[in-house]
Coordinates of C-alpha atoms in Angstrom, one line a residue:
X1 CA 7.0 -2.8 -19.3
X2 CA 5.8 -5.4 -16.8
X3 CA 5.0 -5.3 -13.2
X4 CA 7.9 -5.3 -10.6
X5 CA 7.8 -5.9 -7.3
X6 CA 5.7 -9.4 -5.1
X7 CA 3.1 -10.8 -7.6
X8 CA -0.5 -9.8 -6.1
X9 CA -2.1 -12.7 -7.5
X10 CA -1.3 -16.3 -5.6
X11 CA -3.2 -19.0 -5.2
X12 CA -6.1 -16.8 -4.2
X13 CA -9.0 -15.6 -6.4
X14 CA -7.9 -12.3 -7.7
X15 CA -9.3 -9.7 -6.4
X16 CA -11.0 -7.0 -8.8
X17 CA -12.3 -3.4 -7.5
X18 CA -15.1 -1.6 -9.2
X19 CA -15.8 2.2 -9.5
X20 CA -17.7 4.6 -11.7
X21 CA -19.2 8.0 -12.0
X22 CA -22.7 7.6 -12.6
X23 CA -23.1 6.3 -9.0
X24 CA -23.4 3.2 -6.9
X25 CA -26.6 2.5 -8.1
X26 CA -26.3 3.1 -11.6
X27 CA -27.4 0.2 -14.2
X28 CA -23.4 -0.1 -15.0
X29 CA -21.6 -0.9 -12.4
X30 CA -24.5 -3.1 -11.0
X31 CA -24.9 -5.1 -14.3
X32 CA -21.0 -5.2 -14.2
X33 CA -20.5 -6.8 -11.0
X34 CA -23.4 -9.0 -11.3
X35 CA -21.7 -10.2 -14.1
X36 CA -18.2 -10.7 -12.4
X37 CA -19.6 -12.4 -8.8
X38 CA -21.4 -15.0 -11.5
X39 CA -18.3 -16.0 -12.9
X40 CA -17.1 -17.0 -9.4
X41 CA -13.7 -16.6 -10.3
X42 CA -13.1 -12.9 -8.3
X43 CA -13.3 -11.4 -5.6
X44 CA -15.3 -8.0 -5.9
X45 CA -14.9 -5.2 -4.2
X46 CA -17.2 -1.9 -4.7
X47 CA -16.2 1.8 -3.6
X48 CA -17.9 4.0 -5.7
X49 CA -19.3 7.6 -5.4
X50 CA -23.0 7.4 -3.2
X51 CA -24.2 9.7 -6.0
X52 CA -24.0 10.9 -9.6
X53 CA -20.6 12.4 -10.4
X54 CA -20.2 12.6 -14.3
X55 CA -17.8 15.1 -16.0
X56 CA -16.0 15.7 -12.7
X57 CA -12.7 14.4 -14.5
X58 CA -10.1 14.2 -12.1
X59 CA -11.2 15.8 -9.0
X60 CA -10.7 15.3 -5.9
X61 CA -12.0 16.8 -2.5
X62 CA -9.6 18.0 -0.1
X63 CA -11.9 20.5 1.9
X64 CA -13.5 18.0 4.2
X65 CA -13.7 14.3 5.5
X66 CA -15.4 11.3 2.9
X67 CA -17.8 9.4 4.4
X68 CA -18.0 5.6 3.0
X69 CA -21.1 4.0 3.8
X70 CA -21.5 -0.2 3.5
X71 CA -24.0 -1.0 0.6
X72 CA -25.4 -4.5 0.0
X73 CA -24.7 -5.8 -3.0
X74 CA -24.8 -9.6 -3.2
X75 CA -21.6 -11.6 -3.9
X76 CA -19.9 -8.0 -3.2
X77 CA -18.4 -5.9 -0.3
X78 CA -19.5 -2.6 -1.4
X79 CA -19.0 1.0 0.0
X80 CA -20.9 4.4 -0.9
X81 CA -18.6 7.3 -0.4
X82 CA -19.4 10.9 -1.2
X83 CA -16.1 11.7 -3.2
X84 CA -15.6 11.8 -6.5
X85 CA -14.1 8.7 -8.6
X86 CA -10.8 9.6 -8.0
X87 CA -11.3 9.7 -4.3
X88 CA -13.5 6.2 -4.4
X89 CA -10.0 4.5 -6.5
X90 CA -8.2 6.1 -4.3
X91 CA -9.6 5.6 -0.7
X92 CA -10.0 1.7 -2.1
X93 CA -6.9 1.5 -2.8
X94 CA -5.3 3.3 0.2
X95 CA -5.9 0.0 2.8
X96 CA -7.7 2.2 5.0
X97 CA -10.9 1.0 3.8
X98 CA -10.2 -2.4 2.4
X99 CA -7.5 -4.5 4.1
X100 CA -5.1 -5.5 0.9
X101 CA -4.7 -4.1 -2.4
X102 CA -6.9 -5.4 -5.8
X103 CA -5.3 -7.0 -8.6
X104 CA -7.7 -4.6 -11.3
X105 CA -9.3 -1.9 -10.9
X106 CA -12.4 -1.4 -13.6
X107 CA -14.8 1.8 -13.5
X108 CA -17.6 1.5 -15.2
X109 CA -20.0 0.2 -17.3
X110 CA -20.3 4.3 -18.1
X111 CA -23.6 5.4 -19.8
X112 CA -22.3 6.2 -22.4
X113 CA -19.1 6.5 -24.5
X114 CA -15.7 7.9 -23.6
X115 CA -13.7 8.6 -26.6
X116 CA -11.5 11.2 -28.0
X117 CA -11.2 14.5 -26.4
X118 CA -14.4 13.6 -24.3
X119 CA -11.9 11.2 -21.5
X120 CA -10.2 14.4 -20.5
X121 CA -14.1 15.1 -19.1
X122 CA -14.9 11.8 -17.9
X123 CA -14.9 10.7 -14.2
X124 CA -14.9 7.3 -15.5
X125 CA -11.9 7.1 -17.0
X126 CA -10.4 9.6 -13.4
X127 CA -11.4 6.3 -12.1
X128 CA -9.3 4.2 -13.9
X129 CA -6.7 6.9 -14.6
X130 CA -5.7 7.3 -10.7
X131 CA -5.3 3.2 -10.2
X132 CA -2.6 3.5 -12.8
X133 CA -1.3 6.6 -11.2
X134 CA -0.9 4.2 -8.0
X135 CA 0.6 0.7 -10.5
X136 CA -2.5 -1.0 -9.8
X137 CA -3.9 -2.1 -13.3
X138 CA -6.8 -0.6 -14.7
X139 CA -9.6 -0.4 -17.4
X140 CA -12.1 2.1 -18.0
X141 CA -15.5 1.0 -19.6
X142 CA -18.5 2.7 -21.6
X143 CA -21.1 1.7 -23.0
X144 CA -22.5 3.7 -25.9
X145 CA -26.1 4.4 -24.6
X146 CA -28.3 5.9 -26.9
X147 CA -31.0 8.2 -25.8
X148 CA -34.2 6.4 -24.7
X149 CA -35.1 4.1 -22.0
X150 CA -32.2 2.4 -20.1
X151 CA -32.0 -1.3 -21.4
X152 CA -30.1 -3.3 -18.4
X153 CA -29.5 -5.9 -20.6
X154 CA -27.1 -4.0 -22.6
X155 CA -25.2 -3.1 -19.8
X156 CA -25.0 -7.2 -19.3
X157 CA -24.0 -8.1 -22.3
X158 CA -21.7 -5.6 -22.0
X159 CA -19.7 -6.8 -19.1
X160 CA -20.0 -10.6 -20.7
X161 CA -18.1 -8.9 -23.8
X162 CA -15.3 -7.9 -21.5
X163 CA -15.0 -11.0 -19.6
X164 CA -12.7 -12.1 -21.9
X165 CA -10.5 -8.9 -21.7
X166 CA -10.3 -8.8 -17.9
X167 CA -9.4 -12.8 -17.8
X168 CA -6.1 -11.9 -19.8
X169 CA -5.6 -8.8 -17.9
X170 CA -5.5 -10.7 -14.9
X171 CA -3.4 -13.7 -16.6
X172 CA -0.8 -11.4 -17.8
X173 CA -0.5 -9.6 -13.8
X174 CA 0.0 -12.6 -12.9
X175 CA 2.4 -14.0 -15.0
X176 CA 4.2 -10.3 -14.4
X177 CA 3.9 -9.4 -18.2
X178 CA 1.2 -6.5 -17.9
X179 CA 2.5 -3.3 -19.2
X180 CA 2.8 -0.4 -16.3
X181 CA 3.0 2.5 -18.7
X182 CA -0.4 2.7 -19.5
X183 CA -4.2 1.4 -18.9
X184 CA -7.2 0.2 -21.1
X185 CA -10.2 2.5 -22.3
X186 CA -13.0 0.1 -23.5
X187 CA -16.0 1.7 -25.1
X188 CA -18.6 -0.8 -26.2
X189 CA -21.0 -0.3 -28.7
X190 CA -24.8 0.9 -29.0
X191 CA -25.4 -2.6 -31.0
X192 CA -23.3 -4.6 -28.4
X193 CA -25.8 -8.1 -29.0
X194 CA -24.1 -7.6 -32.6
X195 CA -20.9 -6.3 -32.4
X196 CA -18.3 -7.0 -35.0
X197 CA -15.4 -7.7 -32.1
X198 CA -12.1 -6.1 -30.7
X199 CA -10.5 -3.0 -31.9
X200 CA -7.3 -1.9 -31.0
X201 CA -7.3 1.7 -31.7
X202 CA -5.6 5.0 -30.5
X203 CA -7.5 7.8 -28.9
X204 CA -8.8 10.6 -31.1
X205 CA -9.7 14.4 -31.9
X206 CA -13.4 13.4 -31.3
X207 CA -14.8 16.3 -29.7
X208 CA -18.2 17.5 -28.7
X209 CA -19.0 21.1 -30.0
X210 CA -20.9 22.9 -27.4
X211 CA -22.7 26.4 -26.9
X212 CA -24.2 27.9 -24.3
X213 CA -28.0 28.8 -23.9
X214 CA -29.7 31.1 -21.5
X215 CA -32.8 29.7 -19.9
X216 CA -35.2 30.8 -17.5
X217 CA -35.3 28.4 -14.3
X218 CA -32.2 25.6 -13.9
X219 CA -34.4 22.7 -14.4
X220 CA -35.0 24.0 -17.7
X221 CA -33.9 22.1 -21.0
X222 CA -32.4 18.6 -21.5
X223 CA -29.8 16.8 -19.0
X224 CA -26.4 16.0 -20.0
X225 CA -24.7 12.7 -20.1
X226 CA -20.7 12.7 -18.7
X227 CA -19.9 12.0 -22.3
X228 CA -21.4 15.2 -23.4
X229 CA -22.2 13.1 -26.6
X230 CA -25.7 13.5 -26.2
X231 CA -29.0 14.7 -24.2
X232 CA -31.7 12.9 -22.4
X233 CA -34.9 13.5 -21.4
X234 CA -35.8 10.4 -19.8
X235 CA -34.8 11.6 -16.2
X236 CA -32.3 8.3 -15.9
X237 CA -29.3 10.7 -15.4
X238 CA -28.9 12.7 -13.1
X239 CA -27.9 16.4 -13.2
X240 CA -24.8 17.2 -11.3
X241 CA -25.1 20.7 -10.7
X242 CA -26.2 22.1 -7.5
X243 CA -29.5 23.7 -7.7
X244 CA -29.6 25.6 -4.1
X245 CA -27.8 28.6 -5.3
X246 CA -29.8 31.7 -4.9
X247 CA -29.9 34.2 -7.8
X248 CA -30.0 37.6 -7.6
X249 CA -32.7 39.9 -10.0
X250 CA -29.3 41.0 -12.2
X251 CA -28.1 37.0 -12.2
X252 CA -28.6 34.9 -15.3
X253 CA -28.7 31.3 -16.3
X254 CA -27.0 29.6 -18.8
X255 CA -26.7 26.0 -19.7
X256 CA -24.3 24.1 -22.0
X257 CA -26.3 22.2 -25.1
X258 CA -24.7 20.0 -28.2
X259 CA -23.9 21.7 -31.1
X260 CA -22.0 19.8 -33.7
X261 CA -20.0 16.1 -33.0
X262 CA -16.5 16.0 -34.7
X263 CA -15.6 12.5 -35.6
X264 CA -11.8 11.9 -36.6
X265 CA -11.6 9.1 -39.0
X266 CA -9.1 5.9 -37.9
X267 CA -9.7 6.3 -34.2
X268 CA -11.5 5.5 -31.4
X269 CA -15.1 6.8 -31.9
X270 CA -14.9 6.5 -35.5
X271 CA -14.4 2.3 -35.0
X272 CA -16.7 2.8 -32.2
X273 CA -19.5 3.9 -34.5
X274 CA -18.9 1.0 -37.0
X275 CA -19.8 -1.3 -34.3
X276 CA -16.5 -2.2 -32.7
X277 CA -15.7 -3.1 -29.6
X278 CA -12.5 -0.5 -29.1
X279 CA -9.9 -1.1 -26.4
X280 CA -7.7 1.8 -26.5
X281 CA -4.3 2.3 -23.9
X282 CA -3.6 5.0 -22.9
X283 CA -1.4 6.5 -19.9
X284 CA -1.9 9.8 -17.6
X285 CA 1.0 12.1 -19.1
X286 CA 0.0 15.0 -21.4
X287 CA 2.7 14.4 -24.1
X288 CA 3.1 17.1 -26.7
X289 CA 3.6 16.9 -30.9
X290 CA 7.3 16.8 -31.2
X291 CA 6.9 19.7 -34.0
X292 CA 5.8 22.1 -30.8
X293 CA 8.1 20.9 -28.5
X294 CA 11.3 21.3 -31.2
X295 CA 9.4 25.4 -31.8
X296 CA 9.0 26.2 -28.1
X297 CA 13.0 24.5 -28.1
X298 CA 14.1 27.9 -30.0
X299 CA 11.8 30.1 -28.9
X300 CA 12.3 30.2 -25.2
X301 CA 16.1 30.7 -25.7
X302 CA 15.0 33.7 -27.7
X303 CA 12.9 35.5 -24.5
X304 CA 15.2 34.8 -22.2
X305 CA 18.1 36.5 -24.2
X306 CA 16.0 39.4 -24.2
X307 CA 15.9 39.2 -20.1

């Protein structure tokens, strides 16, 4: 359960890396590191995509070079790179960009939440996801945005309500008692100035029930959030899609929209919704209910009988 090998925290300030999927200059991940470089207790590193990259889950780009451009961010070293999360964790990770490895990776603040089935979507939790990949501790970390202007002083408070979460990360790395068989997913809610504390909870069947529509022109209807919990209309996020295609006089255009949300009761978005704070492990392997594995146990035997 705890971390082998030379302990990466000395005497030094730990060193914390920061990602996301909404971009470098998303409210998020600036509020976020503002937030850590106050504390003066870290040093923070920044490599994180140069432009909006939500629902790209865990991507990566093989077909051509990365280019990781230096952004000022004060208190910060910070790099722009036009990869996907995955790449930005792992590029930072890789000591070709930054000369030694961080102590925690965080990616985030997201707008808005990751929970249930909606973190196999997210590039957020890719972010996290591939640090763990690589035993370098990691959280993922949302923030339950409700449609409507952006308030950056959610996304503050926010990181403040996590401060105390990525102190005892850090103290149990360094006292080599961390678990390495999983990371956190922290989902923080719309009401954070009230909410009602830590959750430990397990990640649900929470899905988004979508549909497609056909629509005329591509900048037609309401953007998407990476969550895929709701829409906006106030032009904050970004669409990801690329809009140079050409279409043909026989081509249509469809667009996914929202249909129904699904909420499972006892998990994370359910505990979400009531105002919790959730903190939720989980790891990178897609285990299976031991009912299917103990069916597919007798009926492969069966098939290959028949060969």
């Amino acid at each position: 359960m705890a971390i082998n090998g030379e302990d990466r925290i000395s005497g030094e300030r730990p060193i914390i890396m920061v990602t996301n999927d909404d971009g470098i200059d998303a409210p998020g991940l600036r509020s976020l590191v503002r937030v850590l470089v106050s504390t003066n207790l870290y040093d923070v590193r920044v490599c994180a995509p140069d432009s909006e990259k939500s629902a790209v889950s865990h991507s990566i780009i093989w077909s051509r070079p990365l280019t990781a451009h230096r952004v000022e961010i004060e208190g910060a070293e910070a790099y722009a790179v036009s990869g996907t999360p995955a790449d930005c964790t792992g590029l930072g990770l890789s000591e070709a960009l930054f000369p030694s490895l961080p102590d925690l990776v965080l990616s985030g603040i997201n707008v808005g939440s990751n929970c249930g089935y909606n973190i196999v979507y997210s590039g957020t939790v890719a972010g996290a996801r591939e640090a763990f990949i690589y035993d370098v501790p990691s959280a993922s970390i949302s923030y339950d945005w409700k449609r409507g202007d952006i308030n950056v002083n959610d996304f503050v408070l926010s990181a403040q309500a996590c401060l105390p979460i990525i102190n005892s990360m850090l103290s149990a790395i360094k006292n080599k008692t961390h678990p390495t068989n999983c990371f956190l997913n922290i989902d923080l809610p719309t009401d954070i100035a009230n909410h009602k504390g830590y959750k430990l909870t397990t990640q649900g069947k929470s899905l988004c029930k979508m549909g497609w529509r056909q629509v005329e022109e591509e900048a037609q209807g309401a953007k998407m959030l990476s969550t895929m919990l709701m829409e906006t209309e106030s032009g904050v996020v970004s669409d990801n899609n690329d809009t140079s295609a050409h279409h043909s006089n026989d081509s249509r255009l469809f667009k996914r929209e929202v249909r129904t949300v699904v909420v499972e009761e006892g998990t994370d978005l359910h505990f979400l919704r009531e105002g919790y704070i959730t903190v939720t492990p989980i790891g990178a392997l897609s285990q299976v209910d031991v009912d299917c594995q103990n069916y597919y146990k007798e009926w492969l035997p069966k098939i290959s009988s028949s060969l």
